[in-house]
């Protein structure tokens, strides 16, 4: 009772303080807006690029004069305190001295680069995830930036889509946890601090469901799937406080997100209560002309009316809104709304108090690419790796006298960061060769050979190396390179072969129809595997790859994504056993492309396959491939082994107000201490609508010493059983449920309970 009273008092005080802040902000912005002309208000809605990274053909011109004229609200892809100081100085010359918000795609680290987001998600470690965003924000703000276009939370079940690299995989529950952790990391507790930045969650919405996995393509989805399986991570990011959101390029129900009133107003503002601002994606407004929605003026007034506030690069807002206002196509209230929301964000960042808040050159010198940040990069990278196979415990390597280090990626600095490493200290990333040399010195002979190019075909190789990131192509014949590799292998004890994608083979505009290794790389592996030497395959990738043949040829497979600045040291730590791998994949690895989409939380269908080996006539399956993926969601091996005991439930049924305790003993039965991600899934056995065969509802990453047994406990309450029904009501239905706990989505112990 007393506690309740104190809680209420505390809440009242906190709310009171927040309200007072908001009132102060409201008064300030109201005052400012009364002084603003229509042009100045529209100017705030204009976001231009400083050109350090571009993802379209449009570029911004006359930026400096536009700032002075009050025609720019934000600028992105520009960095360094010197340059940003200049921008703010120009802004201080504008009539009302409104500072400019400075954005950047700070996606997985900044100068110190961390693994690509799909890799980070494979850590399943929310404190690491949050810290990665925290450090990224520290470095980026030290370099003048206060707004990041991250986290990208698009659920993706189609690995042909290159942007799967930028998100957290196929699962909405895990994706939501990661989204929230990232936002907390970027924004910290106090947005006004000079080392925190505004987060922009993207791409709202459903961008990951592009048809055929082809980037920018159409999406079409039922509301019930949307609500249950795709929207939760966006909502989680907003609930964690993300102050802005980016509309996606794709259409939803036939209307591009940028002009989709249902999405941006009814759902986002009315249902979810979002109070921040909406920005388009890069020329997303203009692209609605090509979608077939009208000319620039038409698409622009539709976008504003739908709820878009800021226009990235395209300048449709700047050039047409005044006319549309005169023609009564938009209202002053709509322009005011957008302007106010952008000014509020600037206010929250403290830019009005001090426009030069992020322009401290000392910080830039001392806080970027530090030894401490690099040590963290090494840690998170090693924890993102996923051991897919380890026959006869060929890994970790046991001080071999010689290693054949082969492949186009073994010593390729430019490709360590992966996609969207725009601020990466590129030449300084460590390769596998660097890492092994650092660790082994002269004690092990390293026989290095390129073996093959990323692609033999020069056209495909060129497609795989935009932005000047060379694939390191050598103009030698495949035969010549192969011979050199075979010779190196023959004179070595063990083969470490690094194959896979170049950094830019995944990411934006990098869709692939075949997602295996390029044929020339497959050939190299096949030839080396004939030598009968232990063969360790290190896979670089931004997406789940098709590795059916490779999984038979190699003795061990370590998936290392693109691990960033410290890639080389981190790979070495794992290969030599200094770090025991603990990553688990967050998107299924298909057996072949024809299975796509293949994801763990699918429905059962009315004619499910029995699960026994082989094709079953008149059942939902293929003649030529099983339904299961090669590696399921949540899969990843360790150098040790874990044995799961049976599930213990403290009751057989619960009512709405009760919780059920689920515990499981996990024993480390191998020879190494190791971390295990214990995963809990639930199946709603009978529902008013068909429910997935399992859904992740909990996970716990635990360190278990060798020989030790740990009891891992979970609690399930009614909230964990809720879903959106066909009326889009969020509820739990009484009846039978199954709970599953295990080491991956496919290998689980089961028990049943009832919701009464
Ligand atoms: C991408 C966004 C990115 C933006 C700004 C677009 O092409 O889709 O994810 O934030 O460019 O660089």
GROMACS .gro file of N, CA and C in nm, residues 646-709:
model
  192
  646UNK      N    1   1.466  -3.248  -1.948
  646UNK     CA    2   1.325  -3.230  -1.981
  646UNK      C    3   1.272  -3.100  -1.922
  647UNK      N    4   1.166  -3.050  -1.982
  647UNK     CA    5   1.108  -2.925  -1.933
  647UNK      C    6   1.031  -2.951  -1.804
  648UNK      N    7   1.045  -2.856  -1.711
  648UNK     CA    8   0.963  -2.865  -1.590
  648UNK      C    9   0.872  -2.745  -1.586
  649UNK      N   10   0.742  -2.772  -1.573
  649UNK     CA   11   0.644  -2.664  -1.562
  649UNK      C   12   0.590  -2.665  -1.419
  650UNK      N   13   0.578  -2.549  -1.358
  650UNK     CA   14   0.533  -2.551  -1.218
  650UNK      C   15   0.382  -2.569  -1.207
  651UNK      N   16   0.310  -2.556  -1.317
  651UNK     CA   17   0.168  -2.590  -1.317
  651UNK      C   18   0.126  -2.636  -1.456
  652UNK      N   19   0.011  -2.700  -1.461
  652UNK     CA   20  -0.033  -2.753  -1.590
  652UNK      C   21  -0.126  -2.655  -1.660
  653UNK      N   22  -0.174  -2.557  -1.583
  653UNK     CA   23  -0.263  -2.459  -1.646
  653UNK      C   24  -0.249  -2.325  -1.574
  654UNK      N   25  -0.286  -2.220  -1.645
  654UNK     CA   26  -0.287  -2.087  -1.582
  654UNK      C   27  -0.416  -2.014  -1.618
  655UNK      N   28  -0.450  -1.921  -1.534
  655UNK     CA   29  -0.559  -1.829  -1.568
  655UNK      C   30  -0.492  -1.700  -1.616
  656UNK      N   31  -0.574  -1.605  -1.654
  656UNK     CA   32  -0.521  -1.480  -1.711
  656UNK      C   33  -0.423  -1.406  -1.621
  657UNK      N   34  -0.442  -1.423  -1.490
  657UNK     CA   35  -0.356  -1.347  -1.398
  657UNK      C   36  -0.237  -1.426  -1.346
  658UNK      N   37  -0.223  -1.546  -1.392
  658UNK     CA   38  -0.114  -1.627  -1.340
  658UNK      C   39   0.001  -1.640  -1.440
  659UNK      N   40   0.110  -1.687  -1.388
  659UNK     CA   41   0.225  -1.713  -1.475
  659UNK      C   42   0.270  -1.856  -1.455
  660UNK      N   43   0.320  -1.912  -1.559
  660UNK     CA   44   0.370  -2.048  -1.549
  660UNK      C   45   0.523  -2.040  -1.553
  661UNK      N   46   0.585  -2.117  -1.465
  661UNK     CA   47   0.731  -2.115  -1.465
  661UNK      C   48   0.782  -2.237  -1.542
  662UNK      N   49   0.867  -2.212  -1.638
  662UNK     CA   50   0.923  -2.321  -1.718
  662UNK      C   51   1.072  -2.327  -1.688
  663UNK      N   52   1.120  -2.442  -1.647
  663UNK     CA   53   1.265  -2.449  -1.626
  663UNK      C   54   1.324  -2.571  -1.696
  664UNK      N   55   1.449  -2.553  -1.729
  664UNK     CA   56   1.518  -2.660  -1.798
  664UNK      C   57   1.663  -2.661  -1.752
  665UNK      N   58   1.715  -2.780  -1.731
  665UNK     CA   59   1.856  -2.793  -1.694
  665UNK      C   60   1.938  -2.807  -1.821
  666UNK      N   61   2.040  -2.724  -1.832
  666UNK     CA   62   2.128  -2.735  -1.948
  666UNK      C   63   2.267  -2.768  -1.897
  667UNK      N   64   2.319  -2.879  -1.946
  667UNK     CA   65   2.449  -2.925  -1.898
  667UNK      C   66   2.555  -2.908  -2.007
  668UNK      N   67   2.668  -2.851  -1.968
  668UNK     CA   68   2.781  -2.843  -2.060
  668UNK      C   69   2.856  -2.976  -2.054
  669UNK      N   70   2.839  -3.055  -2.159
  669UNK     CA   71   2.894  -3.191  -2.158
  669UNK      C   72   3.025  -3.202  -2.236
  670UNK      N   73   3.077  -3.090  -2.281
  670UNK     CA   74   3.198  -3.096  -2.363
  670UNK      C   75   3.321  -3.050  -2.287
  671UNK      N   76   3.419  -3.005  -2.363
  671UNK     CA   77   3.550  -2.975  -2.303
  671UNK      C   78   3.583  -2.828  -2.291
  672UNK      N   79   3.488  -2.743  -2.322
  672UNK     CA   80   3.515  -2.599  -2.315
  672UNK      C   81   3.404  -2.530  -2.237
  673UNK      N   82   3.439  -2.421  -2.169
  673UNK     CA   83   3.334  -2.333  -2.119
  673UNK      C   84   3.263  -2.276  -2.242
  674UNK      N   85   3.135  -2.251  -2.231
  674UNK     CA   86   3.069  -2.198  -2.349
  674UNK      C   87   2.942  -2.123  -2.317
  675UNK      N   88   2.906  -2.033  -2.408
  675UNK     CA   89   2.780  -1.961  -2.393
  675UNK      C   90   2.676  -2.028  -2.481
  676UNK      N   91   2.556  -2.043  -2.427
  676UNK     CA   92   2.449  -2.105  -2.503
  676UNK      C   93   2.327  -2.012  -2.504
  677UNK      N   94   2.264  -2.001  -2.621
  677UNK     CA   95   2.139  -1.925  -2.628
  677UNK      C   96   2.024  -2.024  -2.614
  678UNK      N   97   1.964  -2.024  -2.496
  678UNK     CA   98   1.852  -2.115  -2.470
  678UNK      C   99   1.724  -2.046  -2.519
  679UNK      N  100   1.654  -2.113  -2.608
  679UNK     CA  101   1.540  -2.048  -2.676
  679UNK      C  102   1.407  -2.110  -2.637
  680UNK      N  103   1.309  -2.025  -2.615
  680UNK     CA  104   1.176  -2.073  -2.578
  680UNK      C  105   1.076  -2.036  -2.687
  681UNK      N  106   1.002  -2.136  -2.730
  681UNK     CA  107   0.901  -2.116  -2.835
  681UNK      C  108   0.765  -2.159  -2.782
  682UNK      N  109   0.661  -2.098  -2.837
  682UNK     CA  110   0.527  -2.138  -2.796
  682UNK      C  111   0.442  -2.165  -2.920
  683UNK      N  112   0.357  -2.266  -2.907
  683UNK     CA  113   0.259  -2.291  -3.013
  683UNK      C  114   0.120  -2.285  -2.951
  684UNK      N  115   0.037  -2.208  -3.015
  684UNK     CA  116  -0.103  -2.200  -2.976
  684UNK      C  117  -0.173  -2.312  -3.054
  685UNK      N  118  -0.215  -2.416  -2.982
  685UNK     CA  119  -0.257  -2.537  -3.053
  685UNK      C  120  -0.394  -2.526  -3.119
  686UNK      N  121  -0.481  -2.447  -3.060
  686UNK     CA  122  -0.614  -2.429  -3.119
  686UNK      C  123  -0.650  -2.281  -3.114
  687UNK      N  124  -0.682  -2.222  -3.226
  687UNK     CA  125  -0.715  -2.080  -3.225
  687UNK      C  126  -0.831  -2.047  -3.316
  688UNK      N  127  -0.878  -1.924  -3.309
  688UNK     CA  128  -0.985  -1.880  -3.400
  688UNK      C  129  -0.928  -1.859  -3.540
  689UNK      N  130  -0.796  -1.844  -3.546
  689UNK     CA  131  -0.728  -1.840  -3.676
  689UNK      C  132  -0.611  -1.936  -3.669
  690UNK      N  133  -0.561  -1.977  -3.785
  690UNK     CA  134  -0.445  -2.068  -3.786
  690UNK      C  135  -0.325  -1.994  -3.729
  691UNK      N  136  -0.254  -2.061  -3.641
  691UNK     CA  137  -0.140  -1.998  -3.574
  691UNK      C  138  -0.011  -2.070  -3.616
  692UNK      N  139   0.102  -2.001  -3.606
  692UNK     CA  140   0.230  -2.062  -3.649
  692UNK      C  141   0.265  -2.188  -3.571
  693UNK      N  142   0.347  -2.273  -3.630
  693UNK     CA  143   0.386  -2.398  -3.563
  693UNK      C  144   0.471  -2.371  -3.439
  694UNK      N  145   0.536  -2.258  -3.436
  694UNK     CA  146   0.606  -2.213  -3.315
  694UNK      C  147   0.643  -2.067  -3.332
  695UNK      N  148   0.652  -2.000  -3.218
  695UNK     CA  149   0.696  -1.861  -3.220
  695UNK      C  150   0.791  -1.838  -3.104
  696UNK      N  151   0.901  -1.773  -3.132
  696UNK     CA  152   0.996  -1.740  -3.025
  696UNK      C  153   0.928  -1.646  -2.926
  697UNK      N  154   0.938  -1.680  -2.797
  697UNK     CA  155   0.878  -1.595  -2.695
  697UNK      C  156   0.973  -1.566  -2.580
  698UNK      N  157   1.092  -1.620  -2.589
  698UNK     CA  158   1.189  -1.591  -2.484
  698UNK      C  159   1.323  -1.651  -2.521
  699UNK      N  160   1.429  -1.594  -2.467
  699UNK     CA  161   1.562  -1.654  -2.485
  699UNK      C  162   1.652  -1.601  -2.375
  700UNK      N  163   1.753  -1.679  -2.350
  700UNK     CA  164   1.844  -1.645  -2.241
  700UNK      C  165   1.983  -1.690  -2.286
  701UNK      N  166   2.078  -1.599  -2.285
  701UNK     CA  167   2.214  -1.640  -2.321
  701UNK      C  168   2.292  -1.664  -2.192
  702UNK      N  169   2.337  -1.786  -2.174
  702UNK     CA  170   2.401  -1.820  -2.046
  702UNK      C  171   2.540  -1.877  -2.068
  703UNK      N  172   2.628  -1.840  -1.977
  703UNK     CA  173   2.762  -1.898  -1.978
  703UNK      C  174   2.759  -2.022  -1.890
  704UNK      N  175   2.796  -2.135  -1.946
  704UNK     CA  176   2.798  -2.259  -1.869
  704UNK      C  177   2.940  -2.315  -1.875
  705UNK      N  178   3.000  -2.329  -1.760
  705UNK     CA  179   3.137  -2.381  -1.756
  705UNK      C  180   3.136  -2.530  -1.787
  706UNK      N  181   3.250  -2.580  -1.830
  706UNK     CA  182   3.252  -2.722  -1.869
  706UNK      C  183   3.220  -2.809  -1.748
  707UNK      N  184   3.134  -2.905  -1.769
  707UNK     CA  185   3.091  -2.994  -1.662
  707UNK      C  186   2.977  -2.939  -1.578
  708UNK      N  187   2.948  -2.810  -1.593
  708UNK     CA  188   2.848  -2.745  -1.508
  708UNK      C  189   2.707  -2.762  -1.567
  709UNK      N  190   2.607  -2.763  -1.477
  709UNK     CA  191   2.467  -2.763  -1.523
  709UNK      C  192   2.402  -2.635  -1.474
   0.00000   0.00000   0.00000
